[in-house]
Structure formats: C-alpha cells, structure tokens
Amino acid sequence: MRPVVAKFGGTSLADAAQILKSRDIIRADERRKFVVVSAPGKRTDADQKITDLLYLCHEHARRRLPFEEVFKVVRERYLGIVQELGLKVDLREQLEEGRARIAEIGAAGGAPDYAASRGEAWNGPIVAELLGYPCVDAAEIIFFDEQGRLDAQRTYATCGERLGVLGHAVIPGFYGAMPNGAVKTFSRGGSDVTGAIVARAVLAETYENWTDVPGMLITDPRVVPGAYTIEVVTYQELRELAYSGAKVLHEEAVFPVREAGIPVNVRNTNDPRHDGTLVVPEGHPKAKVGFDITGIAGRKGFSVILIDKAMMNGEIGFARRVLSVLEQNGVSLEHMPTGIDTLSLVVEAKGLEGKAEKVLREIEIAVQADKVQLQGELALIAVVGRGISRHPRSAATVFRALLDAGIHVRMIDQGSSQLNIIVGVDGARFEDAVRAIYRVFVHDDERPAPVA
C-alpha cells in the first residue's frame, strides 16, 4: 500500500481547535503516513501569521532594535497551543535558543531564512506528539546546492531512505539546508513544495494539500461570488492558471509530483467530506472527461508597446533586436502578437516604471521603426481547458460573451497546444469580462455540461 502525504497549511494549524481537526483527518485514513506542517496562520482576519512575526523579529534584530515584545507573542502562541492540547512537549528551550539565534543572525546582517523557518520547525513537534509520530527536521532531509537551488537527487535519496525506515513522520515545511548547514527557505508558501518533495521521495499514492478553501475554483470568488469548484485539473492546466493569476498551490509544488505522476488533491480542512480538486497527469483516466473550460484566471497591470514598420515581416532578426532592448533594460515579455507590419509587446507595467521613454526610444533606434507607442491599462484573461482543443466553438463563445457585454478585445493569443485562449481587455473592464465569460460557460442552476 503506497502512502499518502498530507500537507496542512497555516489556517489548518492556526490554533488548537484547527490542529485537532487536522489530527482527525489524518487518523481517518491509515494511508496518511507522512504529514507536512506549516507555521500557525491567522485565527481571524485581524490576527497575524507567525511567519510574519518572525520576519519582523529578524528585521528588528538586523536594525539592532529590541524585538522581545514581538517574540513574546510568538512564544505565547506556541505555549498556548501546547497547553490547550494537553501535550507534554516542552518547547521553551527551543524557543529561547531560536530567539538567541535570530538575534545573532540579524545583528550580523544575515538572511532572514532561519527566523522565517522557525514557525514550521516549532509546529512540527506539536503535531508529531499529538499524532504519536516522530518529527524529522527538514534540514536533515531537504538540501540546496551552493546556488540555493534544490539538490533534487540528494534530497529524494535521503528523504526517501529516512522516511522509508520510519514508516510515518511529521516534517516541518518551507525549509531545508545549504551545503554548509545553514537553513534555507523556499519562497513564501513553500510548505507546498516540501509536501510535493516528500510525496515524490516516498512515491506517494496521492499528495493531499489541506487548506481553507474547497479546492480550486473556476475563477476568483471575489470577482464571481459562488464560483464552482474545479473537480479535475491537469498539471498543465494548473500551470497555465497559476501563471495567469490563480493562487492555490505554490507554483514550484507542481514539478516534483508531476515527474512522478502523483495526483494532488486540494481539500478543505473545515469540510473534509468535500472531494476538493484533483490535479492529475495528462494521461490520467479522470483527465479524459472534462468541461469546455477548466478555469478562468487573469491579471491587471499590463502595458503594450506597439511597433509599426512597413515591410517588417521581411526583416531577418527584427524580433531579436526588439527583444534585446527589453533584455538590456530588465523588462520581461509576457506575449508578442504580430501582424505583417506591426509587432506588439505585452509587458508588466511596473517593469517599465522610470524607463518607459528610454525603452521606446531604444526600440525605435534598434529597428528603425516608423512608430513606437505605449498603450497602457491592459488586463489579460486566460480561459483554460482541455476541452478547448476539441471544440472550436469555445473561442467563439468567449468572444461572443465579451461582445454581448460590450467589452472591446484588444489582444488575442492562442497557443498551438490549444489549451488556453488569452484575451486582453481594458483594465477597467477586467471584472466585467471575467463575469461575462463565466456566465456563458457556467449556468447558475447547473454545473458546466461535460464535454463528449
């Protein structure tokens, strides 16, 4: 029987009551052998995350300011959880050692990684004692190379061997160790990555990611209240949606499980009976049945650099010279729609701050353009779904929805994979556009009709 790896996020471990919910979930399935924990998150909207408080402690230490009052909140939070759960684990020594180390590293001008990682490191022993599992320090099984990149080969080998011998364990998320032993963290939300690494190392049957939402939603519920849950999404669809603005899983969490073909199940700790969202490989049986679209995601804050030049299409190296200007100015390209005599560069507006005129002038010189102009306030919306390639009407449906809503389409981009359709609209109409597309594919009184 292959194990299940269960990762619990900050809201799932925010206090004693939430931790008990997580314990009950773990005990409900004997396959849940390996548990990855985050630091305690917010208990209420007005609350503070432990990780944020620890970053603040480090910053105070770096500036040689006292941080005892901030750390006192952290200390009392952990000791309070232990007391409420009636556990015997004594964290006082670990907390004091951590406080001293944070002060030492901060005063020396070191990185905040050690401080930030303590939220998970101190939560691990609590959950481990509650379950009766051993707690394995992530720094002993997850490794980075000299450049701060995951040392995948060493990590999978060590992690798989160590956890395989134990049979079950709790692992703090978010961090590992550099070659010199120093603590190194992933980017924020990196406990998702730890869970994926552990799942890959033990060849898990499923990687469960327990959070405070019922899986992934078809679109942002702040834009479309009551948006439906996505039942099944492929790894590639997830990547497309995440790149376009959807945020449920840490982007880097997809790669370890994807290469091993391990499904990811995003579920709600507060509603464990809900199946949530299943993320599967492209060839998985459940990926063969889907809807016209899987999800709608988008972002505001883009600008378009429009380049006009007669006979542009006949110039060899034209695009290369344009892209070189962007590279030299540190501007990242999002999309590049083209015409016979026009080339459009879609970039993040913030990437042009303070240098827009310089970039436009250098492009004009580099390609001897007839005209180079900047158009702002663009929002990009990605309509993603494996059903799009099977149904040409999907694109027509998107454009008809926007037309009926009186929304002008400023840009269209569809890759050869036909997994998504990207449209650009005025930033001010972003929410209207998302709602229009959602309505045309999803009816209020029923789930989207399955694709044949």
Coordinates of C-alpha atoms in Angstrom, one line a residue:
M1 CA 0.0 0.0 0.0
R2 CA 1.5 3.3 -1.1
P3 CA 1.4 6.1 1.5
V4 CA -0.5 9.4 1.2
V5 CA 1.4 12.6 2.1
A6 CA -0.8 15.2 3.8
K7 CA 0.3 18.8 4.0
F8 CA -1.6 21.2 6.2
G9 CA -1.5 24.9 5.7
G10 CA -1.3 27.7 8.3
T11 CA -5.1 28.2 8.7
S12 CA -5.4 24.4 9.2
L13 CA -3.0 24.7 12.1
A14 CA -3.8 28.2 13.4
D15 CA -4.9 27.1 16.9
A16 CA -5.6 24.0 19.0
A17 CA -9.1 23.5 17.6
Q18 CA -7.8 23.5 14.0
I19 CA -4.9 21.2 14.8
L20 CA -7.4 18.7 16.3
K21 CA -9.4 18.9 13.0
S22 CA -6.2 18.1 11.2
R23 CA -5.4 15.2 13.6
D24 CA -8.9 13.7 12.9
I25 CA -8.4 13.9 9.2
I26 CA -5.0 12.1 9.5
R27 CA -6.5 9.4 11.7
A28 CA -9.4 8.9 9.3
D29 CA -7.2 7.2 6.7
E30 CA -4.3 4.9 7.7
R31 CA -2.5 5.7 4.4
R32 CA -1.8 9.2 5.7
K33 CA 1.7 8.3 6.9
F34 CA 3.7 11.5 6.2
V35 CA 2.4 14.9 7.4
V36 CA 4.0 18.2 6.4
V37 CA 3.1 21.2 8.5
S38 CA 3.1 24.9 8.0
A39 CA 3.5 27.5 10.7
P40 CA 0.3 28.6 12.5
G41 CA -1.6 31.1 10.4
K42 CA -4.2 33.7 11.1
R43 CA -7.0 32.8 13.5
T44 CA -9.0 35.8 12.5
D45 CA -8.7 38.5 9.8
A46 CA -7.2 40.8 12.4
D47 CA -4.6 38.2 13.5
Q48 CA -1.0 37.9 12.5
K49 CA 0.7 34.9 10.9
I50 CA 3.6 33.5 13.0
T51 CA 5.9 33.7 9.9
D52 CA 5.2 37.4 9.5
L53 CA 6.1 38.0 13.2
L54 CA 9.3 36.0 12.8
Y55 CA 10.3 38.1 9.8
L56 CA 9.6 41.2 11.9
C57 CA 11.8 39.8 14.7
H58 CA 14.7 39.3 12.2
E59 CA 14.2 42.8 10.8
H60 CA 14.4 44.3 14.3
A61 CA 17.5 42.3 15.1
R62 CA 19.1 43.4 11.8
R63 CA 18.5 47.0 12.8
R64 CA 19.7 46.3 16.3
L65 CA 16.3 47.1 17.8
P66 CA 14.7 45.1 20.6
F67 CA 12.2 42.5 19.5
E68 CA 11.3 40.8 22.8
E69 CA 7.7 42.2 22.7
V70 CA 7.2 40.7 19.2
F71 CA 8.8 37.4 20.1
K72 CA 6.7 37.3 23.2
V73 CA 3.6 37.0 21.0
V74 CA 5.2 34.1 19.1
R75 CA 6.2 32.3 22.4
E76 CA 2.8 32.7 24.0
R77 CA 1.1 31.4 20.8
Y78 CA 3.0 28.1 20.8
L79 CA 2.9 27.6 24.6
G80 CA -0.8 28.3 24.5
I81 CA -1.4 25.7 21.8
V82 CA 0.6 23.1 23.7
Q83 CA -1.4 23.8 26.9
E84 CA -4.8 23.7 25.2
L85 CA -3.9 20.4 23.6
G86 CA -2.7 19.0 26.9
L87 CA 0.6 17.9 25.5
K88 CA 3.8 17.1 27.3
V89 CA 6.2 18.5 24.7
D90 CA 8.3 21.4 26.2
L91 CA 9.2 24.0 23.6
R92 CA 10.6 26.6 26.0
E93 CA 14.2 25.6 25.4
Q94 CA 13.8 25.5 21.6
L95 CA 12.0 28.9 21.6
E96 CA 14.8 30.5 23.7
E97 CA 17.5 29.0 21.5
G98 CA 15.7 30.2 18.5
R99 CA 15.3 33.7 19.9
A100 CA 19.0 34.0 20.6
R101 CA 19.9 32.7 17.2
I102 CA 17.6 35.2 15.4
A103 CA 19.3 38.0 17.4
E104 CA 22.7 36.7 16.4
I105 CA 22.0 36.3 12.7
G106 CA 20.1 39.6 12.5
A107 CA 22.9 41.6 14.2
A108 CA 25.4 40.0 11.8
G109 CA 23.4 41.1 8.8
G110 CA 22.4 37.6 7.8
A111 CA 19.5 36.4 5.8
P112 CA 16.0 36.0 7.4
D113 CA 15.7 32.3 6.4
Y114 CA 16.5 30.9 9.8
A115 CA 14.0 33.2 11.6
A116 CA 11.3 32.5 9.0
S117 CA 11.7 28.8 9.2
R118 CA 11.1 28.6 12.9
G119 CA 7.4 28.8 12.6
E120 CA 7.3 25.3 10.9
A121 CA 10.2 24.0 13.0
W122 CA 8.4 24.7 16.3
N123 CA 5.0 23.5 15.0
G124 CA 6.4 20.1 13.9
P125 CA 7.0 18.7 17.4
I126 CA 3.5 19.8 18.5
V127 CA 1.7 17.9 15.7
A128 CA 4.1 15.0 16.0
E129 CA 3.4 14.4 19.7
L130 CA -0.4 14.7 19.1
L131 CA -0.2 12.0 16.5
G132 CA 2.4 9.9 18.1
Y133 CA 4.7 10.3 15.1
P134 CA 8.4 11.1 15.0
C135 CA 9.3 14.6 13.9
V136 CA 12.0 14.8 11.2
D137 CA 13.8 18.1 10.9
A138 CA 13.5 19.2 7.2
A139 CA 17.1 20.4 7.3
E140 CA 18.2 16.8 7.6
I141 CA 16.4 15.6 4.5
I142 CA 16.0 18.5 2.1
F143 CA 19.1 20.0 0.6
F144 CA 20.0 23.0 -1.6
D145 CA 23.1 23.4 -3.7
E146 CA 25.6 26.3 -3.5
Q147 CA 23.4 28.5 -5.7
G148 CA 20.4 28.0 -3.5
R149 CA 18.6 25.6 -5.9
L150 CA 17.1 22.3 -4.7
D151 CA 19.5 19.5 -4.8
A152 CA 16.9 17.1 -6.0
Q153 CA 19.0 13.9 -6.4
R154 CA 20.4 14.1 -2.9
T155 CA 17.1 15.2 -1.4
Y156 CA 15.0 12.5 -2.9
A157 CA 17.5 9.8 -2.0
T158 CA 18.0 11.0 1.6
C159 CA 14.3 11.8 2.2
G160 CA 13.1 8.6 0.7
E161 CA 15.5 6.4 2.7
R162 CA 15.0 8.2 6.0
L163 CA 11.2 8.3 5.8
G164 CA 11.0 4.8 4.4
V165 CA 12.7 3.4 7.5
L166 CA 10.5 5.4 9.9
G167 CA 7.2 4.4 8.1
H168 CA 5.4 7.6 9.3
A169 CA 6.6 11.0 10.3
V170 CA 5.8 14.7 10.7
I171 CA 8.0 17.0 8.6
P172 CA 8.1 20.8 9.0
G173 CA 7.6 22.5 5.7
F174 CA 9.2 25.6 4.0
Y175 CA 12.9 25.0 4.5
G176 CA 15.9 22.8 4.1
A177 CA 19.7 23.1 4.4
M178 CA 22.5 24.6 2.4
P179 CA 25.8 22.7 1.9
N180 CA 27.3 24.5 4.9
G181 CA 24.3 23.5 7.1
A182 CA 22.7 27.0 7.1
V183 CA 18.9 27.0 6.9
K184 CA 17.5 28.0 3.5
T185 CA 13.8 28.6 2.9
F186 CA 11.7 28.3 -0.2
S187 CA 9.7 31.4 -1.3
R188 CA 6.6 32.2 0.7
G189 CA 4.1 29.4 0.7
G190 CA 7.0 26.9 0.3
S191 CA 5.5 24.3 2.5
D192 CA 3.5 23.2 -0.6
V193 CA 6.9 22.5 -2.2
T194 CA 8.1 20.5 0.8
G195 CA 4.9 18.4 0.6
A196 CA 5.5 17.7 -3.0
I197 CA 9.1 16.8 -2.4
V198 CA 8.2 14.3 0.3
A199 CA 5.5 12.8 -1.9
R200 CA 8.0 12.3 -4.7
A201 CA 10.6 10.9 -2.4
V202 CA 8.3 8.2 -0.8
L203 CA 6.4 7.6 -4.2
A204 CA 3.1 8.5 -2.6
E205 CA -0.2 7.4 -4.0
T206 CA -1.6 10.9 -3.5
Y207 CA -0.3 14.3 -2.3
E208 CA -3.1 15.9 -0.2
N209 CA -2.9 19.6 0.3
W210 CA -5.2 20.7 3.1
T211 CA -6.2 24.3 3.2
D212 CA -9.1 26.7 4.0
V213 CA -10.8 26.5 0.6
P214 CA -12.7 23.6 -1.1
G215 CA -10.1 23.1 -3.8
M216 CA -9.5 25.3 -6.8
L217 CA -12.4 27.4 -8.0
I218 CA -13.2 28.0 -11.7
T219 CA -12.5 31.7 -11.1
D220 CA -11.7 34.2 -8.4
P221 CA -14.7 34.3 -5.9
R222 CA -14.0 37.9 -5.2
V223 CA -15.0 38.6 -8.9
V224 CA -17.6 35.9 -9.2
P225 CA -19.2 35.1 -5.8
G226 CA -20.2 31.4 -5.5
A227 CA -17.9 30.3 -8.3
Y228 CA -17.9 26.5 -8.7
T229 CA -15.0 24.2 -7.6
I230 CA -12.9 22.6 -10.3
E231 CA -13.3 18.9 -9.8
V232 CA -10.4 17.7 -12.0
V233 CA -7.5 19.7 -13.5
T234 CA -4.3 18.5 -15.2
Y235 CA -0.8 19.6 -14.2
Q236 CA -0.5 21.7 -17.4
E237 CA -3.9 23.4 -16.9
L238 CA -2.8 24.2 -13.3
R239 CA 0.4 25.8 -14.5
E240 CA -1.5 27.9 -17.1
L241 CA -4.0 29.1 -14.4
A242 CA -1.3 29.8 -11.9
Y243 CA 0.8 31.7 -14.4
S244 CA -2.3 33.8 -15.2
G245 CA -3.0 34.7 -11.6
A246 CA -4.8 31.8 -9.9
K247 CA -3.3 31.1 -6.5
V248 CA -3.9 27.9 -4.6
L249 CA -0.8 25.8 -4.8
H250 CA 2.8 27.2 -4.8
E251 CA 3.9 27.1 -8.5
E252 CA 7.0 25.1 -7.7
A253 CA 5.0 22.4 -6.0
V254 CA 3.8 21.0 -9.3
F255 CA 7.2 19.8 -10.6
P256 CA 8.2 17.1 -8.1
V257 CA 4.9 15.3 -8.3
R258 CA 4.3 15.8 -12.0
E259 CA 7.5 14.0 -12.9
A260 CA 6.4 11.0 -10.8
G261 CA 2.8 11.1 -12.0
I262 CA 1.5 11.6 -8.4
P263 CA -2.0 13.2 -8.2
V264 CA -2.5 16.2 -5.9
N265 CA -5.8 16.6 -4.0
V266 CA -6.5 20.1 -2.8
R267 CA -9.0 19.9 0.1
N268 CA -10.6 21.9 2.9
T269 CA -9.7 21.1 6.5
N270 CA -13.0 22.6 7.6
D271 CA -15.1 20.5 5.2
P272 CA -13.2 17.2 4.9
R273 CA -16.2 15.4 3.2
H274 CA -15.8 17.6 0.2
D275 CA -13.7 15.9 -2.5
G276 CA -12.0 19.2 -3.4
T277 CA -9.9 19.4 -6.6
L278 CA -7.9 16.6 -8.0
V279 CA -4.7 17.5 -10.0
V280 CA -3.7 14.7 -12.3
P281 CA -1.3 13.9 -15.2
E282 CA -2.5 14.5 -18.7
G283 CA -2.9 10.7 -19.3
H284 CA -4.9 10.0 -16.1
P285 CA -8.3 8.4 -16.6
K286 CA -10.1 11.2 -14.8
A287 CA -8.5 13.8 -17.2
K288 CA -10.3 12.3 -20.2
V289 CA -13.6 13.7 -19.1
G290 CA -13.9 17.4 -18.7
F291 CA -15.8 20.5 -19.5
D292 CA -15.4 23.1 -22.3
I293 CA -13.3 25.1 -19.9
T294 CA -11.5 24.3 -16.7
G295 CA -10.8 27.7 -15.2
I296 CA -10.6 31.4 -15.8
A297 CA -7.8 33.5 -14.4
G298 CA -6.3 36.9 -15.1
R299 CA -4.2 39.8 -14.0
K300 CA -4.3 43.5 -14.4
G301 CA -1.4 45.9 -14.8
F302 CA -0.1 45.3 -18.3
S303 CA 1.1 47.7 -21.0
V304 CA 1.5 47.2 -24.7
I305 CA 4.4 48.5 -26.7
L306 CA 3.1 48.8 -30.3
I307 CA 5.8 48.9 -33.1
D308 CA 4.9 49.9 -36.6
K309 CA 7.2 49.4 -39.6
A310 CA 6.4 48.8 -43.2
M311 CA 7.8 45.5 -44.6
M312 CA 8.7 44.4 -41.1
N313 CA 7.8 40.8 -41.9
G314 CA 10.7 40.6 -44.4
E315 CA 13.4 41.7 -42.0
I316 CA 15.5 38.9 -40.6
G317 CA 16.3 39.4 -36.9
F318 CA 13.7 42.1 -36.3
A319 CA 12.2 40.5 -33.3
R320 CA 15.6 39.6 -31.9
R321 CA 16.7 43.2 -31.9
V322 CA 13.5 44.3 -30.2
L323 CA 13.8 41.6 -27.5
S324 CA 17.4 42.5 -26.9
V325 CA 16.3 46.0 -25.9
L326 CA 13.9 44.5 -23.4
E327 CA 16.6 42.2 -22.0
Q328 CA 19.1 45.0 -21.6
N329 CA 16.5 47.0 -19.7
G330 CA 15.4 44.2 -17.5
V331 CA 11.8 44.1 -18.9
S332 CA 10.1 40.7 -19.0
L333 CA 7.9 39.9 -22.1
E334 CA 4.5 38.3 -21.5
H335 CA 3.1 38.0 -25.0
M336 CA 4.1 39.1 -28.5
P337 CA 1.2 39.2 -31.0
T338 CA 2.3 40.1 -34.5
G339 CA 1.0 41.4 -37.8
I340 CA 2.6 42.0 -41.2
D341 CA 3.8 45.5 -40.4
T342 CA 3.2 45.6 -36.6
L343 CA 4.6 43.9 -33.5
S344 CA 3.0 44.2 -30.1
L345 CA 4.9 43.6 -26.9
V346 CA 2.8 42.9 -23.8
V347 CA 4.8 43.6 -20.7
E348 CA 4.0 44.3 -17.0
A349 CA 3.5 48.0 -16.5
K350 CA 5.7 48.0 -13.3
G351 CA 8.6 46.7 -15.4
L352 CA 8.6 49.9 -17.4
E353 CA 8.4 52.3 -14.4
G354 CA 11.0 55.0 -14.7
K355 CA 12.3 53.8 -18.0
A356 CA 9.4 53.7 -20.5
E357 CA 10.7 56.5 -22.7
K358 CA 14.2 55.1 -22.7
V359 CA 12.9 51.6 -23.8
L360 CA 10.7 53.1 -26.5
R361 CA 13.5 55.2 -27.9
E362 CA 16.0 52.3 -27.9
I363 CA 13.5 50.1 -29.8
E364 CA 12.9 52.8 -32.3
I365 CA 16.6 53.1 -32.9
A366 CA 17.3 49.4 -32.9
V367 CA 14.8 48.6 -35.7
Q368 CA 14.4 52.0 -37.4
A369 CA 10.7 51.8 -36.7
D370 CA 8.1 54.1 -38.3
K371 CA 6.3 54.5 -35.0
V372 CA 6.7 53.1 -31.4
Q373 CA 4.0 53.9 -28.9
L374 CA 2.9 52.8 -25.5
Q375 CA -0.6 51.7 -24.7
G376 CA -1.5 51.1 -21.0
E377 CA -4.2 49.7 -18.7
L378 CA -4.4 46.3 -20.2
A379 CA -5.7 43.2 -18.4
L380 CA -5.0 39.7 -19.5
I381 CA -7.6 36.9 -19.0
A382 CA -6.7 33.2 -19.6
V383 CA -9.5 30.8 -20.4
V384 CA -8.0 27.4 -19.8
G385 CA -9.3 23.9 -20.5
R386 CA -8.5 20.7 -22.2
G387 CA -12.0 20.8 -23.9
I388 CA -10.9 23.9 -25.9
S389 CA -8.9 21.8 -28.4
R390 CA -11.8 19.5 -29.0
H391 CA -14.4 22.2 -29.5
P392 CA -13.6 25.1 -31.9
R393 CA -16.8 26.8 -30.6
S394 CA -15.0 27.6 -27.3
A395 CA -13.1 30.5 -28.8
A396 CA -16.2 31.8 -30.5
T397 CA -18.1 31.5 -27.2
V398 CA -15.5 33.6 -25.4
F399 CA -15.6 36.4 -28.0
R400 CA -19.4 36.4 -28.2
A401 CA -19.6 36.7 -24.4
L402 CA -17.4 39.8 -24.5
L403 CA -19.2 41.3 -27.5
D404 CA -22.6 40.9 -25.8
A405 CA -21.1 42.6 -22.7
G406 CA -19.9 45.5 -24.8
I407 CA -16.2 44.7 -23.9
H408 CA -13.6 45.5 -26.6
V409 CA -11.0 42.8 -27.1
R410 CA -7.6 44.5 -27.5
M411 CA -5.5 41.3 -27.9
I412 CA -6.0 37.6 -28.7
D413 CA -3.4 34.9 -28.2
Q414 CA -3.9 31.1 -28.5
G415 CA -1.0 28.7 -28.4
S416 CA -0.6 25.7 -30.7
S417 CA -1.4 23.4 -27.8
Q418 CA -4.9 24.9 -27.8
L419 CA -5.1 24.5 -24.0
N420 CA -5.9 28.2 -23.4
I421 CA -7.2 31.3 -25.0
I422 CA -5.8 34.6 -23.8
V423 CA -7.6 37.8 -24.4
G424 CA -6.6 41.4 -23.5
V425 CA -9.2 43.9 -22.4
D426 CA -9.1 47.3 -20.8
G427 CA -8.1 47.1 -17.2
A428 CA -11.2 48.9 -16.1
R429 CA -13.4 46.1 -17.6
F430 CA -11.4 43.2 -16.2
E431 CA -14.0 42.1 -13.7
D432 CA -16.9 42.6 -16.1
A433 CA -15.0 40.4 -18.7
V434 CA -14.4 37.6 -16.3
R435 CA -18.0 37.6 -15.2
A436 CA -19.2 37.6 -18.8
I437 CA -17.0 34.6 -19.7
Y438 CA -18.0 32.7 -16.6
R439 CA -21.7 33.2 -17.2
V440 CA -21.6 31.9 -20.8
F441 CA -19.9 28.7 -19.8
V442 CA -21.4 28.1 -16.3
H443 CA -25.1 28.4 -15.6
D444 CA -26.3 29.4 -12.2
D445 CA -28.6 26.4 -11.9
E446 CA -26.2 23.7 -13.0
R447 CA -22.6 22.6 -13.3
P448 CA -20.9 23.0 -16.7
A449 CA -22.1 20.4 -19.2
P450 CA -19.5 17.6 -19.7
V451 CA -17.6 17.6 -23.0
A452 CA -18.3 14.5 -25.0

